[in-house]
Amino acid sequence: MKEGIFLGKKNYILGIETSCDETAAAVVADGNQVLSNIISSQVDLHRKYGGVVPEIASRKHLEIMDLVIKEALETADLHVSQLHGVAVTYGPGLVGSLLIGIVTAKTLAWSLNIPLIGVNHILAHVYANLLEHEEIETPLLCLTVSGGHTDLLYLEEWGKYEVLGRSRDDAAGEAFDKVARYLGLSYPGGPEIEKLAREGDASRFELPLPVLENSFDFSFSGLKTAVINLVHNMEQKGLDIPRADVAAVFQKTVAQALINKVVRGVEKLGVGTVLLSGGVAANGFLRAELKRELDKRQVQLFYPSLPYCTDNGAMIACAGYYLLQKGIISSLTLDADPSLTLSC
Ligand SMILES: Nc1ncnc2c1ncn2[C@@H]1O[C@H](COP(=O)(O)OP(=O)(O)OP(=O)(O)O)[C@@H](O)[C@H]1O
Ligand SMILES: [Mg+2]
């Protein structure tokens, strides 16, 4: 390990993220001082297909990975030789995309003789909260709501967690994206639904609230089908589709389903802190409604700023720093694990 690491000097970690359609690299000092956070999104490339095309994604990562890292180092005003470690997402995600980041990180770690730290992307979404709130205390509950995951975690301490519940079908973000597509909105659908919902009446209809009694698991595919049926019925009757109202009711119902489980978890486990993370944590309605419920119970809520909710390199560097601090590093045989989960 490089001399000076964890000996009182600043420790610089490069975080690399290529699990889906963002090529991202960031330099973070001592776990939470973000010196640079460069994100090159491929959203415009994939929009016309209504979702991410894996082959296009990996080709684009390959094309711009070096440039993104160069920009991250330049913005941080660092030379590559000043890095103390390279953290990289090794799963879950698209295998071709993950491999571009992993091979790049391995090459850097080997040539610079610094530690390589493989990071679970979903755990990194949770750690994103530490970038701006180092003071967050455990034990806590964390609701991670992203494009591919809906996980409710109990963190007894950082690095020691238990999965209380997860989605049995569609993830929350996936449901936003699919409903948006059905309403003719562009990809990614979450921000589009949120925008449209601001003009809508959330009390216009009732949609079935996904419940799953006696479980912390979630389910969103029934709700998605209910939206499709509602719109389809109106179309058959020749009615205009009140898209803003549909968006508002859908958003309210998803938020309610998520909040119900968090509140139940808080009451059962007696924690005083809740974290929100992942792309759907960018949703202003969800943030405000969850805060309202938690305030009533004197429970503190934290969520990352918008650039740290969706995929970014800073959260990878942050998680990498804390893993490195515990001596958890990867060997140069690190491989992509497209279906990596959070272990129960
Ligand atoms: N304001 C918003 N409201 C609701 N959903 C949103 C909002 N902003 C982004 N999202 C959703 O967040 C998701 C993207 O988040 P993220 O980048 O964390 O997912 P991912 O990396 O594709 O999936 P995962 O992290 O599970 O591998 C998309 O489904 C998008 O629609
Ligand atoms: Mg993500």
Tab-separated table of C-alpha atoms and ligand atoms in Angstrom:
chain	number	residue	atom	x	y	z
A	1	MET	CA	0.000	0.000	0.000
A	2	LYS	CA	1.210	3.495	-0.847
A	3	GLU	CA	3.121	5.206	1.958
A	4	GLY	CA	1.067	7.851	3.706
A	5	ILE	CA	-2.291	6.186	3.355
A	6	PHE	CA	-4.381	6.743	6.475
A	7	LEU	CA	-1.396	8.376	8.191
A	8	GLY	CA	-2.873	11.823	8.525
A	9	LYS	CA	-2.247	13.042	4.967
A	10	LYS	CA	-5.049	13.502	2.467
A	11	ASN	CA	-6.028	10.278	0.740
A	12	TYR	CA	-7.174	10.595	-2.827
A	13	ILE	CA	-9.410	7.898	-4.297
A	14	LEU	CA	-10.421	7.789	-7.937
A	15	GLY	CA	-13.952	6.377	-8.347
A	16	ILE	CA	-14.970	4.835	-11.675
A	17	GLU	CA	-18.576	4.024	-12.584
A	18	THR	CA	-19.695	2.396	-15.838
A	19	SER	CA	-22.449	-0.009	-14.764
A	20	CYS	CA	-25.139	1.343	-17.086
A	21	ASP	CA	-25.304	4.387	-19.352
A	22	GLU	CA	-23.186	6.903	-17.440
A	23	THR	CA	-19.413	7.017	-17.884
A	24	ALA	CA	-18.330	8.606	-14.628
A	25	ALA	CA	-15.115	9.318	-12.769
A	26	ALA	CA	-14.489	11.338	-9.638
A	27	VAL	CA	-11.678	12.163	-7.265
A	28	VAL	CA	-12.661	12.235	-3.594
A	29	ALA	CA	-10.298	13.179	-0.772
A	30	ASP	CA	-10.658	11.448	2.600
A	31	GLY	CA	-13.978	9.869	1.703
A	32	ASN	CA	-16.130	12.945	1.401
A	33	GLN	CA	-14.351	15.940	-0.144
A	34	VAL	CA	-15.408	15.779	-3.769
A	35	LEU	CA	-12.616	17.349	-5.838
A	36	SER	CA	-14.200	16.401	-9.137
A	37	ASN	CA	-17.256	14.455	-10.283
A	38	ILE	CA	-17.372	14.039	-14.052
A	39	ILE	CA	-20.418	12.329	-15.531
A	40	SER	CA	-20.832	11.751	-19.230
A	41	SER	CA	-24.388	10.602	-19.748
A	42	GLN	CA	-25.394	8.568	-22.785
A	43	VAL	CA	-29.075	9.309	-22.231
A	44	ASP	CA	-29.453	11.103	-25.565
A	45	LEU	CA	-27.963	8.115	-27.415
A	46	HIS	CA	-30.439	5.666	-25.896
A	47	ARG	CA	-33.536	7.886	-25.784
A	48	LYS	CA	-34.805	6.926	-29.227
A	49	TYR	CA	-34.820	3.245	-28.158
A	50	GLY	CA	-36.813	4.013	-24.980
A	51	GLY	CA	-34.150	2.392	-22.782
A	52	VAL	CA	-30.485	1.452	-22.598
A	53	VAL	CA	-29.059	-0.649	-25.455
A	54	PRO	CA	-26.197	-2.656	-23.852
A	55	GLU	CA	-23.974	-2.893	-26.936
A	56	ILE	CA	-24.182	0.844	-27.619
A	57	ALA	CA	-23.492	1.562	-23.944
A	58	SER	CA	-20.273	-0.450	-23.755
A	59	ARG	CA	-18.927	0.958	-27.022
A	60	LYS	CA	-19.504	4.498	-25.782
A	61	HIS	CA	-17.841	3.761	-22.414
A	62	LEU	CA	-14.792	2.467	-24.265
A	63	GLU	CA	-14.667	5.578	-26.414
A	64	ILE	CA	-14.723	8.123	-23.610
A	65	MET	CA	-13.498	6.413	-20.420
A	66	ASP	CA	-9.969	7.838	-20.714
A	67	LEU	CA	-11.229	11.353	-21.403
A	68	VAL	CA	-13.571	11.278	-18.422
A	69	ILE	CA	-10.768	10.150	-16.080
A	70	LYS	CA	-8.412	12.779	-17.516
A	71	GLU	CA	-11.011	15.466	-16.869
A	72	ALA	CA	-11.633	14.180	-13.334
A	73	LEU	CA	-7.894	14.435	-12.547
A	74	GLU	CA	-7.533	17.855	-14.193
A	75	THR	CA	-10.559	19.263	-12.364
A	76	ALA	CA	-9.175	17.902	-9.086
A	77	ASP	CA	-5.813	19.435	-10.009
A	78	LEU	CA	-4.041	16.156	-9.330
A	79	HIS	CA	-1.526	14.054	-11.193
A	80	VAL	CA	-2.412	10.404	-11.537
A	81	SER	CA	0.657	9.520	-9.424
A	82	GLN	CA	-0.937	11.284	-6.430
A	83	LEU	CA	-3.812	8.779	-6.204
A	84	HIS	CA	-3.898	6.372	-3.242
A	85	GLY	CA	-6.475	3.946	-4.625
A	86	VAL	CA	-8.834	3.198	-7.500
A	87	ALA	CA	-12.407	2.203	-6.692
A	88	VAL	CA	-14.619	0.741	-9.390
A	89	THR	CA	-18.137	-0.638	-9.680
A	90	TYR	CA	-17.939	-4.401	-10.332
A	91	GLY	CA	-21.692	-5.077	-10.216
A	92	PRO	CA	-24.606	-5.126	-10.592
A	93	GLY	CA	-25.042	-3.777	-14.104
A	94	LEU	CA	-24.500	-4.529	-17.772
A	95	VAL	CA	-21.580	-6.902	-18.171
A	96	GLY	CA	-20.002	-5.184	-21.194
A	97	SER	CA	-20.272	-1.784	-19.531
A	98	LEU	CA	-18.910	-2.990	-16.184
A	99	LEU	CA	-15.899	-4.574	-17.877
A	100	ILE	CA	-14.758	-1.285	-19.422
A	101	GLY	CA	-14.577	0.354	-15.974
A	102	ILE	CA	-12.994	-2.697	-14.348
A	103	VAL	CA	-10.253	-3.155	-16.930
A	104	THR	CA	-9.435	0.565	-16.763
A	105	ALA	CA	-9.293	0.511	-12.953
A	106	LYS	CA	-7.139	-2.623	-12.890
A	107	THR	CA	-4.693	-1.101	-15.369
A	108	LEU	CA	-4.367	2.057	-13.283
A	109	ALA	CA	-4.043	0.167	-9.984
A	110	TRP	CA	-1.412	-2.195	-11.393
A	111	SER	CA	0.659	0.446	-13.139
A	112	LEU	CA	0.556	2.869	-10.176
A	113	ASN	CA	0.966	0.088	-7.597
A	114	ILE	CA	-2.017	1.267	-5.568
A	115	PRO	CA	-5.000	-0.690	-4.189
A	116	LEU	CA	-7.900	-1.681	-6.409
A	117	ILE	CA	-11.230	-1.582	-4.590
A	118	GLY	CA	-14.221	-3.332	-6.172
A	119	VAL	CA	-17.445	-1.627	-5.095
A	120	ASN	CA	-21.036	-2.907	-5.063
A	121	HIS	CA	-22.960	-0.227	-6.964
A	122	ILE	CA	-26.044	-0.487	-4.742
A	123	LEU	CA	-24.035	-0.088	-1.567
A	124	ALA	CA	-22.345	2.924	-3.161
A	125	HIS	CA	-25.775	4.552	-3.608
A	126	VAL	CA	-26.176	4.238	0.189
A	127	TYR	CA	-22.690	5.675	0.846
A	128	ALA	CA	-23.535	8.675	-1.386
A	129	ASN	CA	-25.216	10.090	1.708
A	130	LEU	CA	-21.835	10.328	3.489
A	131	LEU	CA	-20.455	12.654	0.802
A	132	GLU	CA	-22.338	15.571	2.308
A	133	HIS	CA	-23.177	14.294	5.784
A	134	GLU	CA	-20.180	12.657	7.381
A	135	GLU	CA	-21.967	13.034	10.710
A	136	ILE	CA	-24.736	10.487	9.936
A	137	GLU	CA	-25.024	8.098	12.849
A	138	THR	CA	-25.954	4.430	12.830
A	139	PRO	CA	-28.072	2.408	13.417
A	140	LEU	CA	-30.320	3.560	10.610
A	141	LEU	CA	-32.671	2.475	7.862
A	142	CYS	CA	-31.853	3.153	4.231
A	143	LEU	CA	-34.318	3.003	1.372
A	144	THR	CA	-32.488	2.615	-1.937
A	145	VAL	CA	-34.754	3.295	-4.887
A	146	SER	CA	-33.071	3.189	-8.269
A	147	GLY	CA	-33.571	2.059	-11.843
A	148	GLY	CA	-33.004	-1.591	-11.000
A	149	HIS	CA	-33.427	-1.847	-7.223
A	150	THR	CA	-35.771	-1.148	-4.353
A	151	ASP	CA	-34.043	-2.230	-1.148
A	152	LEU	CA	-34.851	-1.428	2.452
A	153	LEU	CA	-31.704	-1.899	4.556
A	154	TYR	CA	-31.018	-1.862	8.253
A	155	LEU	CA	-27.485	-0.584	8.848
A	156	GLU	CA	-26.370	-1.475	12.323
A	157	GLU	CA	-23.087	0.265	11.517
A	158	TRP	CA	-21.337	1.246	8.288
A	159	GLY	CA	-20.282	-2.004	6.646
A	160	LYS	CA	-22.712	-4.145	8.656
A	161	TYR	CA	-26.187	-4.290	7.213
A	162	GLU	CA	-29.239	-6.484	6.798
A	163	VAL	CA	-31.677	-6.432	3.873
A	164	LEU	CA	-35.173	-6.100	5.346
A	165	GLY	CA	-37.049	-6.050	2.059
A	166	ARG	CA	-36.693	-5.636	-1.682
A	167	SER	CA	-38.894	-5.480	-4.734
A	168	ARG	CA	-40.389	-8.789	-5.824
A	169	ASP	CA	-40.858	-7.520	-9.391
A	170	ASP	CA	-40.245	-4.092	-10.927
A	171	ALA	CA	-37.948	-1.667	-9.145
A	172	ALA	CA	-39.430	1.737	-8.269
A	173	GLY	CA	-37.384	3.521	-10.972
A	174	GLU	CA	-38.277	0.854	-13.504
A	175	ALA	CA	-41.988	1.418	-12.767
A	176	PHE	CA	-41.519	5.177	-13.280
A	177	ASP	CA	-39.726	4.515	-16.583
A	178	LYS	CA	-42.348	2.041	-17.864
A	179	VAL	CA	-45.352	4.176	-16.914
A	180	ALA	CA	-43.656	7.230	-18.452
A	181	ARG	CA	-43.127	5.338	-21.674
A	182	TYR	CA	-46.777	4.328	-21.713
A	183	LEU	CA	-47.772	7.975	-21.244
A	184	GLY	CA	-45.564	8.931	-24.213
A	185	LEU	CA	-42.892	10.605	-22.080
A	186	SER	CA	-39.212	10.298	-22.843
A	187	TYR	CA	-36.526	8.223	-21.131
A	188	PRO	CA	-35.595	8.338	-18.285
A	189	GLY	CA	-39.183	8.574	-17.147
A	190	GLY	CA	-38.829	9.489	-13.465
A	191	PRO	CA	-37.977	13.168	-13.902
A	192	GLU	CA	-40.595	13.467	-16.701
A	193	ILE	CA	-43.349	12.024	-14.485
A	194	GLU	CA	-42.335	14.322	-11.639
A	195	LYS	CA	-42.497	17.362	-13.939
A	196	LEU	CA	-45.875	16.406	-15.403
A	197	ALA	CA	-47.311	15.479	-11.997
A	198	ARG	CA	-46.792	19.066	-10.781
A	199	GLU	CA	-49.634	20.124	-13.097
A	200	GLY	CA	-51.867	17.198	-12.133
A	201	ASP	CA	-54.498	16.413	-9.506
A	202	ALA	CA	-53.281	13.504	-7.343
A	203	SER	CA	-56.780	12.943	-5.948
A	204	ARG	CA	-58.430	12.532	-9.356
A	205	PHE	CA	-58.382	8.685	-9.276
A	206	GLU	CA	-57.570	5.850	-6.936
A	207	LEU	CA	-54.931	3.316	-7.874
A	208	PRO	CA	-54.387	0.105	-5.886
A	209	LEU	CA	-51.785	0.682	-3.183
A	210	PRO	CA	-49.258	-2.190	-3.224
A	211	VAL	CA	-49.308	-3.576	0.317
A	212	LEU	CA	-47.685	-7.057	0.808
A	213	GLU	CA	-48.859	-7.611	4.388
A	214	ASN	CA	-46.344	-8.653	7.051
A	215	SER	CA	-43.385	-8.116	4.775
A	216	PHE	CA	-40.908	-5.353	4.030
A	217	ASP	CA	-40.884	-6.395	0.367
A	218	PHE	CA	-42.242	-4.165	-2.377
A	219	SER	CA	-44.142	-4.837	-5.586
A	220	PHE	CA	-44.790	-2.335	-8.355
A	221	SER	CA	-45.785	-4.352	-11.377
A	222	GLY	CA	-49.482	-4.526	-10.331
A	223	LEU	CA	-49.560	-0.757	-9.957
A	224	LYS	CA	-47.969	-0.336	-13.388
A	225	THR	CA	-50.625	-2.641	-14.907
A	226	ALA	CA	-53.374	-0.681	-13.113
A	227	VAL	CA	-52.140	2.535	-14.765
A	228	ILE	CA	-52.082	0.849	-18.164
A	229	ASN	CA	-55.652	-0.484	-17.658
A	230	LEU	CA	-56.909	2.914	-16.487
A	231	VAL	CA	-55.486	4.665	-19.559
A	232	HIS	CA	-56.668	1.888	-21.859
A	233	ASN	CA	-60.263	2.113	-20.521
A	234	MET	CA	-60.324	5.858	-21.084
A	235	GLU	CA	-58.962	5.409	-24.601
A	236	GLN	CA	-61.687	2.845	-25.380
A	237	LYS	CA	-64.339	5.317	-24.241
A	238	GLY	CA	-62.812	7.928	-26.532
A	239	LEU	CA	-61.875	10.174	-23.575
A	240	ASP	CA	-58.890	12.525	-23.513
A	241	ILE	CA	-56.191	11.090	-21.284
A	242	PRO	CA	-55.548	13.419	-18.342
A	243	ARG	CA	-51.857	12.536	-18.400
A	244	ALA	CA	-50.830	15.004	-15.691
A	245	ASP	CA	-53.448	13.579	-13.304
A	246	VAL	CA	-52.365	10.007	-14.089
A	247	ALA	CA	-48.729	10.962	-13.440
A	248	ALA	CA	-49.655	12.649	-10.154
A	249	VAL	CA	-51.752	9.715	-8.893
A	250	PHE	CA	-49.087	7.192	-9.906
A	251	GLN	CA	-46.294	9.186	-8.220
A	252	LYS	CA	-48.372	9.593	-5.057
A	253	THR	CA	-49.151	5.863	-4.913
A	254	VAL	CA	-45.506	4.798	-5.386
A	255	ALA	CA	-44.406	7.268	-2.714
A	256	GLN	CA	-47.107	6.034	-0.327
A	257	ALA	CA	-46.097	2.391	-0.804
A	258	LEU	CA	-42.448	3.255	-0.096
A	259	ILE	CA	-43.207	5.501	2.864
A	260	ASN	CA	-45.496	2.914	4.516
A	261	LYS	CA	-42.656	0.379	4.648
A	262	VAL	CA	-40.121	2.902	5.922
A	263	VAL	CA	-42.464	4.031	8.688
A	264	ARG	CA	-43.160	0.427	9.661
A	265	GLY	CA	-39.416	-0.234	9.737
A	266	VAL	CA	-38.772	2.835	11.891
A	267	GLU	CA	-41.471	1.787	14.335
A	268	LYS	CA	-40.310	-1.820	14.493
A	269	LEU	CA	-36.584	-1.106	14.866
A	270	GLY	CA	-36.759	2.173	16.755
A	271	VAL	CA	-34.074	3.918	14.674
A	272	GLY	CA	-33.726	7.705	14.717
A	273	THR	CA	-32.236	8.104	11.233
A	274	VAL	CA	-33.414	7.244	7.718
A	275	LEU	CA	-31.488	7.596	4.470
A	276	LEU	CA	-32.874	7.764	0.969
A	277	SER	CA	-30.654	6.871	-1.988
A	278	GLY	CA	-30.639	5.972	-5.691
A	279	GLY	CA	-32.075	7.795	-8.690
A	280	VAL	CA	-35.672	7.902	-7.414
A	281	ALA	CA	-34.374	9.680	-4.291
A	282	ALA	CA	-34.171	12.715	-6.608
A	283	ASN	CA	-37.974	12.840	-6.573
A	284	GLY	CA	-39.056	15.978	-4.744
A	285	PHE	CA	-42.521	14.660	-3.899
A	286	LEU	CA	-41.113	11.494	-2.300
A	287	ARG	CA	-38.513	13.491	-0.356
A	288	ALA	CA	-41.094	15.950	0.980
A	289	GLU	CA	-43.733	13.346	1.883
A	290	LEU	CA	-41.226	11.057	3.592
A	291	LYS	CA	-39.808	13.995	5.531
A	292	ARG	CA	-43.306	14.985	6.658
A	293	GLU	CA	-43.980	11.485	8.021
A	294	LEU	CA	-40.577	11.184	9.702
A	295	ASP	CA	-40.768	14.659	11.258
A	296	LYS	CA	-43.941	13.548	13.060
A	297	ARG	CA	-41.852	10.796	14.678
A	298	GLN	CA	-38.761	12.963	15.351
A	299	VAL	CA	-36.752	10.830	12.934
A	300	GLN	CA	-34.028	12.524	10.861
A	301	LEU	CA	-34.043	12.077	7.094
A	302	PHE	CA	-30.973	12.447	4.865
A	303	TYR	CA	-30.772	12.249	1.103
A	304	PRO	CA	-27.988	13.108	-1.349
A	305	SER	CA	-28.001	16.221	-3.544
A	306	LEU	CA	-29.358	15.560	-7.020
A	307	PRO	CA	-25.992	14.833	-8.761
A	308	TYR	CA	-25.261	12.154	-6.146
A	309	CYS	CA	-28.676	10.401	-6.419
A	310	THR	CA	-28.238	9.020	-9.924
A	311	ASP	CA	-25.072	7.209	-10.995
A	312	ASN	CA	-21.809	9.032	-10.320
A	313	GLY	CA	-18.156	8.309	-9.578
A	314	ALA	CA	-18.047	10.221	-6.276
A	315	MET	CA	-20.245	7.660	-4.501
A	316	ILE	CA	-17.943	4.872	-5.772
A	317	ALA	CA	-14.854	6.689	-4.483
A	318	CYS	CA	-16.601	7.338	-1.163
A	319	ALA	CA	-17.584	3.675	-0.672
A	320	GLY	CA	-14.092	2.661	-1.849
A	321	TYR	CA	-12.488	4.870	0.785
A	322	TYR	CA	-14.462	3.298	3.622
A	323	LEU	CA	-13.756	-0.226	2.336
A	324	LEU	CA	-10.059	0.585	2.066
A	325	GLN	CA	-10.112	1.941	5.602
A	326	LYS	CA	-11.317	-1.482	6.729
A	327	GLY	CA	-8.563	-3.130	4.669
A	328	ILE	CA	-11.019	-4.503	2.110
A	329	ILE	CA	-9.327	-4.468	-1.292
A	330	SER	CA	-9.674	-6.526	-4.467
A	331	SER	CA	-7.159	-8.575	-6.369
A	332	LEU	CA	-6.317	-7.940	-9.998
A	333	THR	CA	-8.507	-10.930	-10.870
A	334	LEU	CA	-11.608	-8.838	-10.014
A	335	ASP	CA	-14.367	-9.701	-12.472
A	336	ALA	CA	-17.700	-8.141	-13.374
A	337	ASP	CA	-20.682	-9.537	-11.458
A	338	PRO	CA	-23.761	-8.342	-13.423
A	339	SER	CA	-26.265	-9.737	-10.921
A	340	LEU	CA	-24.442	-8.867	-7.717
A	341	THR	CA	-26.915	-8.284	-4.877
A	342	LEU	CA	-26.754	-7.000	-1.358
A	343	SER	CA	-26.491	-10.141	0.719
A	344	CYS	CA	-29.215	-10.677	3.318
B	1	LIG	N1	-37.027	12.891	-10.152
B	1	LIG	C1	-37.180	11.576	-10.281
B	1	LIG	N2	-38.337	10.967	-9.903
B	1	LIG	C2	-38.500	9.626	-10.026
B	1	LIG	N3	-37.569	8.815	-10.541
B	1	LIG	C3	-36.408	9.378	-10.935
B	1	LIG	C4	-36.151	10.770	-10.824
B	1	LIG	N4	-34.898	11.007	-11.309
B	1	LIG	C5	-34.410	9.815	-11.715
B	1	LIG	N5	-35.311	8.842	-11.488
B	1	LIG	C6	-35.212	7.421	-11.842
B	1	LIG	O1	-34.010	6.912	-11.311
B	1	LIG	C7	-33.564	5.832	-12.122
B	1	LIG	C8	-32.095	5.975	-12.392
B	1	LIG	O2	-31.443	5.862	-11.156
B	1	LIG	P1	-30.046	5.154	-11.013
B	1	LIG	O3	-29.088	5.864	-11.889
B	1	LIG	O4	-29.717	5.071	-9.590
B	1	LIG	O5	-30.447	3.726	-11.589
B	1	LIG	P2	-29.554	2.654	-12.269
B	1	LIG	O6	-28.124	2.904	-11.933
B	1	LIG	O7	-29.955	2.557	-13.694
B	1	LIG	O8	-30.044	1.340	-11.527
B	1	LIG	P3	-29.308	0.601	-10.315
B	1	LIG	O9	-28.668	1.648	-9.473
B	1	LIG	O10	-30.409	-0.114	-9.629
B	1	LIG	O11	-28.314	-0.301	-10.964
B	1	LIG	C9	-34.401	5.830	-13.385
B	1	LIG	O12	-35.346	4.795	-13.297
B	1	LIG	C10	-35.067	7.209	-13.334
B	1	LIG	O13	-36.327	7.249	-13.978
B	2	MG	MG	-27.543	3.319	-9.982
